[in-house]
Coordinates of C-alpha atoms and ligand atoms in Angstrom, one line a residue:
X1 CA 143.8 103.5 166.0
X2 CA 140.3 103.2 163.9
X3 CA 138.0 105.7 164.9
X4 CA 134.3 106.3 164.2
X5 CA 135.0 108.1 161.1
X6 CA 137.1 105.0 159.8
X7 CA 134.2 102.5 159.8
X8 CA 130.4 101.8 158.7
X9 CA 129.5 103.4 162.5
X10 CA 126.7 105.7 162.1
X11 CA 126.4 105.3 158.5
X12 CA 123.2 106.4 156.8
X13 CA 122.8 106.3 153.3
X14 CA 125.6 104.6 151.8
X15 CA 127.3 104.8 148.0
X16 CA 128.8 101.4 146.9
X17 CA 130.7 101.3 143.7
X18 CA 131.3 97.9 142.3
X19 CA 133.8 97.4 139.2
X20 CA 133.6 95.4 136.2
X21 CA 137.0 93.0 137.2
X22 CA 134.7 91.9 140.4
X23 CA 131.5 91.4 138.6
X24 CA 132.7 90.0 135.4
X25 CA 135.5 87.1 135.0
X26 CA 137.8 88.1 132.6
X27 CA 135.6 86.6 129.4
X28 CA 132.4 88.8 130.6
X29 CA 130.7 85.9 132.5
X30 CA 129.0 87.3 135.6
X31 CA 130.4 85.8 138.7
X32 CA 127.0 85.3 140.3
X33 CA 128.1 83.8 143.6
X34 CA 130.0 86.8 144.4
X35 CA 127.0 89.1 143.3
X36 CA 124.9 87.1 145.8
X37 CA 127.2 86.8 148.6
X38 CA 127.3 90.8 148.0
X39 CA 123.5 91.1 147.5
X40 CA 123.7 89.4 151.3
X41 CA 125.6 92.3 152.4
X42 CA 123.4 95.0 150.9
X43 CA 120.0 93.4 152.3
X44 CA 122.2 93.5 155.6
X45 CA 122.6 97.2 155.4
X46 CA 119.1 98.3 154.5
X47 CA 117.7 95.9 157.2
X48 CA 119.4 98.6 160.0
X49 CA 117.9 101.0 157.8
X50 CA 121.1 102.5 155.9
X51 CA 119.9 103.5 152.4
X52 CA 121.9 102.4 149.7
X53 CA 122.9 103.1 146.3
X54 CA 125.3 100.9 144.0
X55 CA 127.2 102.5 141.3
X56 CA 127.8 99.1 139.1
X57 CA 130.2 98.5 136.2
X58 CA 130.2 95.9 134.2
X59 CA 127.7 96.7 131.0
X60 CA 130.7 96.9 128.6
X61 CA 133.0 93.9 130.1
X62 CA 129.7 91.7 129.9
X63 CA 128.7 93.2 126.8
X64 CA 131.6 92.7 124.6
X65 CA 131.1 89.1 125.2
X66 CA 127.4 89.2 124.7
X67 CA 128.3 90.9 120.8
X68 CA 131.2 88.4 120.2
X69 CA 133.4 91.4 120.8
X70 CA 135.8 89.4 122.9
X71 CA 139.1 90.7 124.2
X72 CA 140.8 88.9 121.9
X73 CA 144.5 89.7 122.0
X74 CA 144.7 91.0 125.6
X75 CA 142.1 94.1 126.6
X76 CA 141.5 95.1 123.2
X77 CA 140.9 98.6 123.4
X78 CA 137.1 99.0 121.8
X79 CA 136.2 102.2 119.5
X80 CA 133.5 104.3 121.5
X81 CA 130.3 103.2 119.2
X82 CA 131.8 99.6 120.0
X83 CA 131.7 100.1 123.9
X84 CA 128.9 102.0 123.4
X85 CA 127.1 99.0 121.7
X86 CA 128.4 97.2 124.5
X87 CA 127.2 98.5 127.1
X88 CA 123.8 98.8 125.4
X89 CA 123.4 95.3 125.3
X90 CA 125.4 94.6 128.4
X91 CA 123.3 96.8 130.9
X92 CA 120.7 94.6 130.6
X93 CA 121.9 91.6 131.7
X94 CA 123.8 93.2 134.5
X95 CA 120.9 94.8 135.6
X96 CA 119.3 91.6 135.4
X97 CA 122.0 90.3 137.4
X98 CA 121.7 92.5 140.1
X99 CA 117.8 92.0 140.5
X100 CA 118.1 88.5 140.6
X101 CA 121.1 88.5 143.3
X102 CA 119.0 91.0 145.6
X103 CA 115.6 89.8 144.8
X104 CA 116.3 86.6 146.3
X105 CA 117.4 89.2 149.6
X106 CA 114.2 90.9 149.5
X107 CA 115.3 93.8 147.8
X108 CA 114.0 96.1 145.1
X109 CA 116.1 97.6 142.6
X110 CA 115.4 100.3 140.1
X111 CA 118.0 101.2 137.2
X112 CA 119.7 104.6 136.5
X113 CA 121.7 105.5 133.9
X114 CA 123.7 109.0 134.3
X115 CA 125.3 110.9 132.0
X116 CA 127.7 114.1 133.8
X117 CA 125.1 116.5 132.8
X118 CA 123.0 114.9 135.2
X119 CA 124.9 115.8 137.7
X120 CA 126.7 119.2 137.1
X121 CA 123.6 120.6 135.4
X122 CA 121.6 122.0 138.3
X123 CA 117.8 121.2 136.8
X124 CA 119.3 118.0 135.9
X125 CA 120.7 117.3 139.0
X126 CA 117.5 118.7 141.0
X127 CA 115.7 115.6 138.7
X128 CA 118.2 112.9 139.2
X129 CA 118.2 113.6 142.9
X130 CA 114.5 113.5 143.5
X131 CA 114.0 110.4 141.5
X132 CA 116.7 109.2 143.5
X133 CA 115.7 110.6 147.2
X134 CA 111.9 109.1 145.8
X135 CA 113.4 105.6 145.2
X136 CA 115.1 105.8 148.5
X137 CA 112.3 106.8 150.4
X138 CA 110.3 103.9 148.5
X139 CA 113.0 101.2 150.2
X140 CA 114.9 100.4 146.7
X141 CA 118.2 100.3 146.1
X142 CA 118.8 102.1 142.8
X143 CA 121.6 100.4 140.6
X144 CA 123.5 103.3 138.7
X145 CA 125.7 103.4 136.3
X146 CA 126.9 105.4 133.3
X147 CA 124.3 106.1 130.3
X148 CA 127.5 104.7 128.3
X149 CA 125.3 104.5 124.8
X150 CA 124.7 108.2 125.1
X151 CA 127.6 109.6 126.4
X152 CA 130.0 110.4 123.9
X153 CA 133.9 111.2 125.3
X154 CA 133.8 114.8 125.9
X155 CA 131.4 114.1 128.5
X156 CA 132.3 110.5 129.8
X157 CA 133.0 110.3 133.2
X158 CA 134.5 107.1 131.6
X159 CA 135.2 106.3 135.1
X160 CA 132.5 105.0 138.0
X161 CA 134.6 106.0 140.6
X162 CA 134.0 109.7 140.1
X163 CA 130.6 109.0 138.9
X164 CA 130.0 107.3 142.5
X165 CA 131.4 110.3 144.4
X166 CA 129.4 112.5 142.6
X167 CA 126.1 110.4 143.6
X168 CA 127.7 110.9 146.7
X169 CA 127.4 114.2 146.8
X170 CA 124.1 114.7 144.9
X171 CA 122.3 112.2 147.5
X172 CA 124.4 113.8 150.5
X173 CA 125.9 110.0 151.2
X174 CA 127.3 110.3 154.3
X175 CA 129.8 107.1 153.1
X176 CA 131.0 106.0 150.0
X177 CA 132.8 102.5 149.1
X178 CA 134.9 101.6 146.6
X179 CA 135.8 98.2 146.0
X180 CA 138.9 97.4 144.0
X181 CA 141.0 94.5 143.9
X182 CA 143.5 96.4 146.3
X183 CA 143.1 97.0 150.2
X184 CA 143.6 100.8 149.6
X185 CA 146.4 102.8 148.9
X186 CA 150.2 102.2 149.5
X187 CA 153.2 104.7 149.6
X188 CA 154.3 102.0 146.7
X189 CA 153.3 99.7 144.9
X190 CA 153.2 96.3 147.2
X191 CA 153.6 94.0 144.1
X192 CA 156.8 95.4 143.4
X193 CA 158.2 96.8 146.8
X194 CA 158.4 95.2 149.6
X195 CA 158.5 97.9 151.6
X196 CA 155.3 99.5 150.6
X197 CA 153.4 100.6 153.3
X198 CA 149.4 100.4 153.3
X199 CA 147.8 104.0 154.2
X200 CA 144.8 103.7 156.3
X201 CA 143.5 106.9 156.9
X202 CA 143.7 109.8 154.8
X203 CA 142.8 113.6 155.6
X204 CA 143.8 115.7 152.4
X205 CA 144.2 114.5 149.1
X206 CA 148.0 116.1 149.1
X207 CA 151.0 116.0 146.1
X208 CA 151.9 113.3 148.0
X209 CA 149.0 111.3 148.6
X210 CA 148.6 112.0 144.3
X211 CA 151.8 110.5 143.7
X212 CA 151.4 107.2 145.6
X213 CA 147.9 106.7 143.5
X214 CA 150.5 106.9 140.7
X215 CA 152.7 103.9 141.9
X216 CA 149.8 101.9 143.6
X217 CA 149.1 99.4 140.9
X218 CA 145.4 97.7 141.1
X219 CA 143.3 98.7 139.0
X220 CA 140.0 97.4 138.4
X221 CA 138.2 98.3 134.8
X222 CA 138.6 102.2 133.6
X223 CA 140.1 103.5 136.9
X224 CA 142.8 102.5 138.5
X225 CA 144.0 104.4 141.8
X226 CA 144.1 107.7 140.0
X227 CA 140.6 107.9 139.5
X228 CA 139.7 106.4 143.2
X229 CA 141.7 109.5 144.2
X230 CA 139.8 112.2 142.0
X231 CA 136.8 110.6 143.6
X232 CA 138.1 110.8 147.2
X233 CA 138.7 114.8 146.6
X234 CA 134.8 114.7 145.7
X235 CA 133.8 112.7 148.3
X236 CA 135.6 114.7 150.8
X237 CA 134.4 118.2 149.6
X238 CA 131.0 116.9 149.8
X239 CA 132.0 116.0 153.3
X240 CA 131.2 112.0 152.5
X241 CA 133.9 109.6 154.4
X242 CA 135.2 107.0 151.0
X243 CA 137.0 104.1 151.1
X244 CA 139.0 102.3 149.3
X245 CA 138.8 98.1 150.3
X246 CA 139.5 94.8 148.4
X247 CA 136.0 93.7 147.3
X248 CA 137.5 90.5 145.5
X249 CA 136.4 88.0 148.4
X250 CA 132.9 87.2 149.0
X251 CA 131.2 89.5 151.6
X252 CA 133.7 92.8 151.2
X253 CA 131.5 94.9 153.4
X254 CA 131.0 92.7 155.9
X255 CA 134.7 91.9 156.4
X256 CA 134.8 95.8 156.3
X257 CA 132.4 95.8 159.5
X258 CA 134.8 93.2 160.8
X259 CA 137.8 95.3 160.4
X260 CA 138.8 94.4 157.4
X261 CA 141.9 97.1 155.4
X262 CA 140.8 99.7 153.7
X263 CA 142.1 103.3 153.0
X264 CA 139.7 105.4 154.6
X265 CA 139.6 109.4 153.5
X266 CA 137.8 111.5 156.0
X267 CA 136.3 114.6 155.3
X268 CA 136.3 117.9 158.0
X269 CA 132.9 118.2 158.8
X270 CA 129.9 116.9 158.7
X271 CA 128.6 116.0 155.2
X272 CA 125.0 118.9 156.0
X273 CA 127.7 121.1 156.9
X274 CA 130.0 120.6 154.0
X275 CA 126.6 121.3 151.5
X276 CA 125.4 123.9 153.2
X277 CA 128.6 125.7 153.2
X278 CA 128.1 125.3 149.3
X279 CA 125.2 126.8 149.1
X280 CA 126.1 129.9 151.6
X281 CA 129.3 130.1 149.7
X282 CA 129.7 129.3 146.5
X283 CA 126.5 130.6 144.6
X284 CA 125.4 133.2 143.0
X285 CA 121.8 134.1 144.0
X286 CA 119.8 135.0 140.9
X287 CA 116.5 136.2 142.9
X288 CA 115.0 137.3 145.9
X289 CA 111.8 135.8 147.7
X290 CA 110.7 137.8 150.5
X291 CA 108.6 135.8 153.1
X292 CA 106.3 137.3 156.7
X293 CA 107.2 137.3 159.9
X294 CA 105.8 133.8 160.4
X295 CA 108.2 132.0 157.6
X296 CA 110.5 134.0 158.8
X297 CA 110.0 132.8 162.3
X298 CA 110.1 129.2 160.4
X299 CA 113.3 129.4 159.0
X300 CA 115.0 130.1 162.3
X301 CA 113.9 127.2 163.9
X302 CA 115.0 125.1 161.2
X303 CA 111.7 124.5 158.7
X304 CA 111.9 124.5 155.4
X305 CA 110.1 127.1 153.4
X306 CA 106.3 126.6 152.1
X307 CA 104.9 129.0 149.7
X308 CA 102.2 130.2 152.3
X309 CA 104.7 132.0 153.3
X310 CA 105.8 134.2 150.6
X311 CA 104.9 137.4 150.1
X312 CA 107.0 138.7 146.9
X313 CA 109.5 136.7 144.6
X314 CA 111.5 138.8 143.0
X315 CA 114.2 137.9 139.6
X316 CA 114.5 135.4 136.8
X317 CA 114.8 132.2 138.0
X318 CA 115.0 128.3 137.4
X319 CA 114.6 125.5 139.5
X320 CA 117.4 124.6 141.4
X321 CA 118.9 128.0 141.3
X322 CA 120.1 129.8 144.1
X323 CA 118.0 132.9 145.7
X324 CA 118.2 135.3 148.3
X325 CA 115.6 135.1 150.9
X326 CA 114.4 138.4 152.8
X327 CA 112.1 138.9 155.8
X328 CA 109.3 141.4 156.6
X329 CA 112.3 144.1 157.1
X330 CA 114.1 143.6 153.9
X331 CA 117.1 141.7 155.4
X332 CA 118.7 138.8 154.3
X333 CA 117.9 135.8 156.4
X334 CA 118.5 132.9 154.7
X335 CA 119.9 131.8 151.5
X336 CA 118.7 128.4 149.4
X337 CA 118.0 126.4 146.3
X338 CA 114.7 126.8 144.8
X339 CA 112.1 124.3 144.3
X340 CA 110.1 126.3 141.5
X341 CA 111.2 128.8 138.6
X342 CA 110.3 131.9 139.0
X343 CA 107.0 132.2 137.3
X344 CA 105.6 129.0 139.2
X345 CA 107.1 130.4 142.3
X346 CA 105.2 133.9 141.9
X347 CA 101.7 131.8 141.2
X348 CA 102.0 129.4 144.1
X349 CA 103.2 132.5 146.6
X350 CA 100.8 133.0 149.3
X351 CA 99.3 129.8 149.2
X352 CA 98.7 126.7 151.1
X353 CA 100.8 123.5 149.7
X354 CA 97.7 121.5 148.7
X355 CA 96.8 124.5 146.7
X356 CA 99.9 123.5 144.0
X357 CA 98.8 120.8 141.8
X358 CA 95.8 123.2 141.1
X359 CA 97.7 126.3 140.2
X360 CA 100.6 124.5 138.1
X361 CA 99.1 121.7 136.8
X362 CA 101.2 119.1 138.0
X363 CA 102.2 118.1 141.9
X364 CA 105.7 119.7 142.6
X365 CA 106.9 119.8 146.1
X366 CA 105.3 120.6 148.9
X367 CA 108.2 123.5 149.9
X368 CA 109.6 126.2 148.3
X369 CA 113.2 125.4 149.6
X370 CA 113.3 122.5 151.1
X371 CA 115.2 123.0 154.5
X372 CA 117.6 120.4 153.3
X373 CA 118.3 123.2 150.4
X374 CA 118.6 126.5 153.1
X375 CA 121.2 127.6 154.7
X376 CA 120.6 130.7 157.6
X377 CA 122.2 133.8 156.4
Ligands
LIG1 N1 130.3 102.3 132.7 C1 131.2 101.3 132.3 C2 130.5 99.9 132.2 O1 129.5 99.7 132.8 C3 132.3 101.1 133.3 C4 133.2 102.3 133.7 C5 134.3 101.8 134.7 O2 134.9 100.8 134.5 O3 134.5 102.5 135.7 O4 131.0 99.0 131.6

């Protein structure tokens, strides 16, 4: 029985990860009637307001061709600077692609390029997720992919499947969808076995679960079911439902909406309360702000913190680093990820938000710790 958690239902801001295999035929020519039917989709979802995002592969399988590096004797493997080169010239015309498809929907686009330091590296992060959460708010539906040209292999994801679950879990995606050129995962592989049995629903990534990703064939681009799996464990630590569905017909998320197979994973928790666990948990604060009765007061009910109502900051101190935050009486009351470093925090303390531009020199945020950043002590 499907429940709530095993469909679109309630879906806000959605992750969609499209492979090279769907967006590419097998010589690198885009298979634009797909893209479009797809683009359909999309311009469905952001006109019930769900935000989207769409991890897209396809700069190297579209590039290769582009550069005469064809696949010659089946799937060539290409050197790094040779995918690299690829993908250079290859992200262009995808991301051409995908303008074209959802332009003719109404949609905006805006292209990012990633690299993992982007998203492990906390400034970094903080940066990538406000462009993103700006682009979002702006109605556009970013197209992401790896910074392939850059990267070099020690810090590829080399997959887009993790790469996806971690935009996931930067943008706090309450749903992520993979589509591969499989309905999900089987307790063997289907080609082979006939009785392999389709998993739909999935609540821990177990041993066991690991070992039918092994035997489940299906592999679109870099990935294959391993790496759908690795992205599922992100996904569901983040507290972001993923799923797994055959994206090869036209129209993959509406057939989803109508039912369609998928392997769904389902997280424990709701994705705020998955983050803010994180932040409560699993940091180390590196400084103190104390704040007045009146932030204080704030906080309780749920606000996020402005500088007005800091009195002292206390430590050394980047953006996007953890801090301690004590009321009037000296006690912990809260605990969140800081807007400012520590010097720009110190200057701006006391003051009213339209008072930052002045006293910086550029326009930061309006809060200290945004409440989506704070988690009650
Ligand atoms: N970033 C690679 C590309 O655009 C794809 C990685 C993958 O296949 O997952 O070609």
């Amino acid at each position: 029985m499907s429940t709530a958690h095993e469909s679109l239902e309630g879906a806000r801001r959605i992750v969609l990860k499209v492979g090279s295999a769907l967006l590419a035929e097998d010589d690198g020519r885009l298979r634009t009637d797909w893209l479009d039917a797809l683009a359909q989709d999309v311009a469905d979802l952001r006109g019930r307001g769900i935000d989207v995002m769409i991890v897209s592969s396809g700069a190297i399988a579209v590039g290769r061709r582009l550069l005469g590096l064809a696949r010659g004797p089946r799937n060539r493997v290409l050197r790094l600077d040779e995918s690299q080169a690829a993908a250079a010239t290859g992200q262009i015309q995808l991301a051409h692609a995908w303008q074209e498809a959802l332009a003719g929907h109404g949609v905006k686009i805006a292209q990012i390029l990633l690299t993992t330091d982007d998203t492990e590296d906390r400034r970094r992060h903080l940066n990538a997720r406000n462009t993103l959460a700006t682009l979002l708010r702006l109605g556009v539906v970013p197209i992401i992919n790896e910074n392939d040209t850059v990267a070099t292999e020690e810090i590829r994801f080399g997959d887009n499947d993790r790469l996806a679950a971690r935009v996931a879990q930067m943008m706090e995606a309450d749903t992520c969808l993979i589509l591969s050129d499989i309905d999900g995962l089987y307790t063997a592989d289907p080609a082979r076995d006939a009785g392999a049995a389709h998993i739909a629903r999935v609540d821990a990534i177990t041993p066991e679960i690991e070992a039918m990703a092994d035997e489940t064939a299906g592999d679109d681009g870099s990935g294959g079911m391993i790496t759908k799996i690795e992205a599922a464990r992100i996904a569901l630590q983040a507290g972001c439902r993923l799923a797994i569905l055959d994206g090869r017909d036209r129209h993959p998320v509406r057939r989803l909406q109508d039912g369609a197979r998928a392997t769904w994973f389902v997280p424990h928790g709701e994705p705020q309360t998955a983050r803010k666990r994180w932040i409560a948990g699993a940091l180390n604060p590196v400084g103190t702000v104390h704040v007045d009765a009146g932030a204080a007061r704030a906080l309780a009910s749920g606000k996020s913190l402005l500088p007005a109502g800091v009195t002292k900051v206390d430590g050394a101190f980047g953006r996007g680093d953890p801090v301690v935050v004590v009321g009037p009486d000296n006690s912990e009351i809260a605990r969140g990820l800081v807007a400012y470093g520590a010097d720009d925090a110190r200057r701006i303390a006391g003051c009213r938000s339209d008072a930052i531009e002045g006293l910086l020199g550029y326009r930061g945020r309006e809060e200290l710790i945004h409440r989506d950043d704070l988690v009650e002590s």
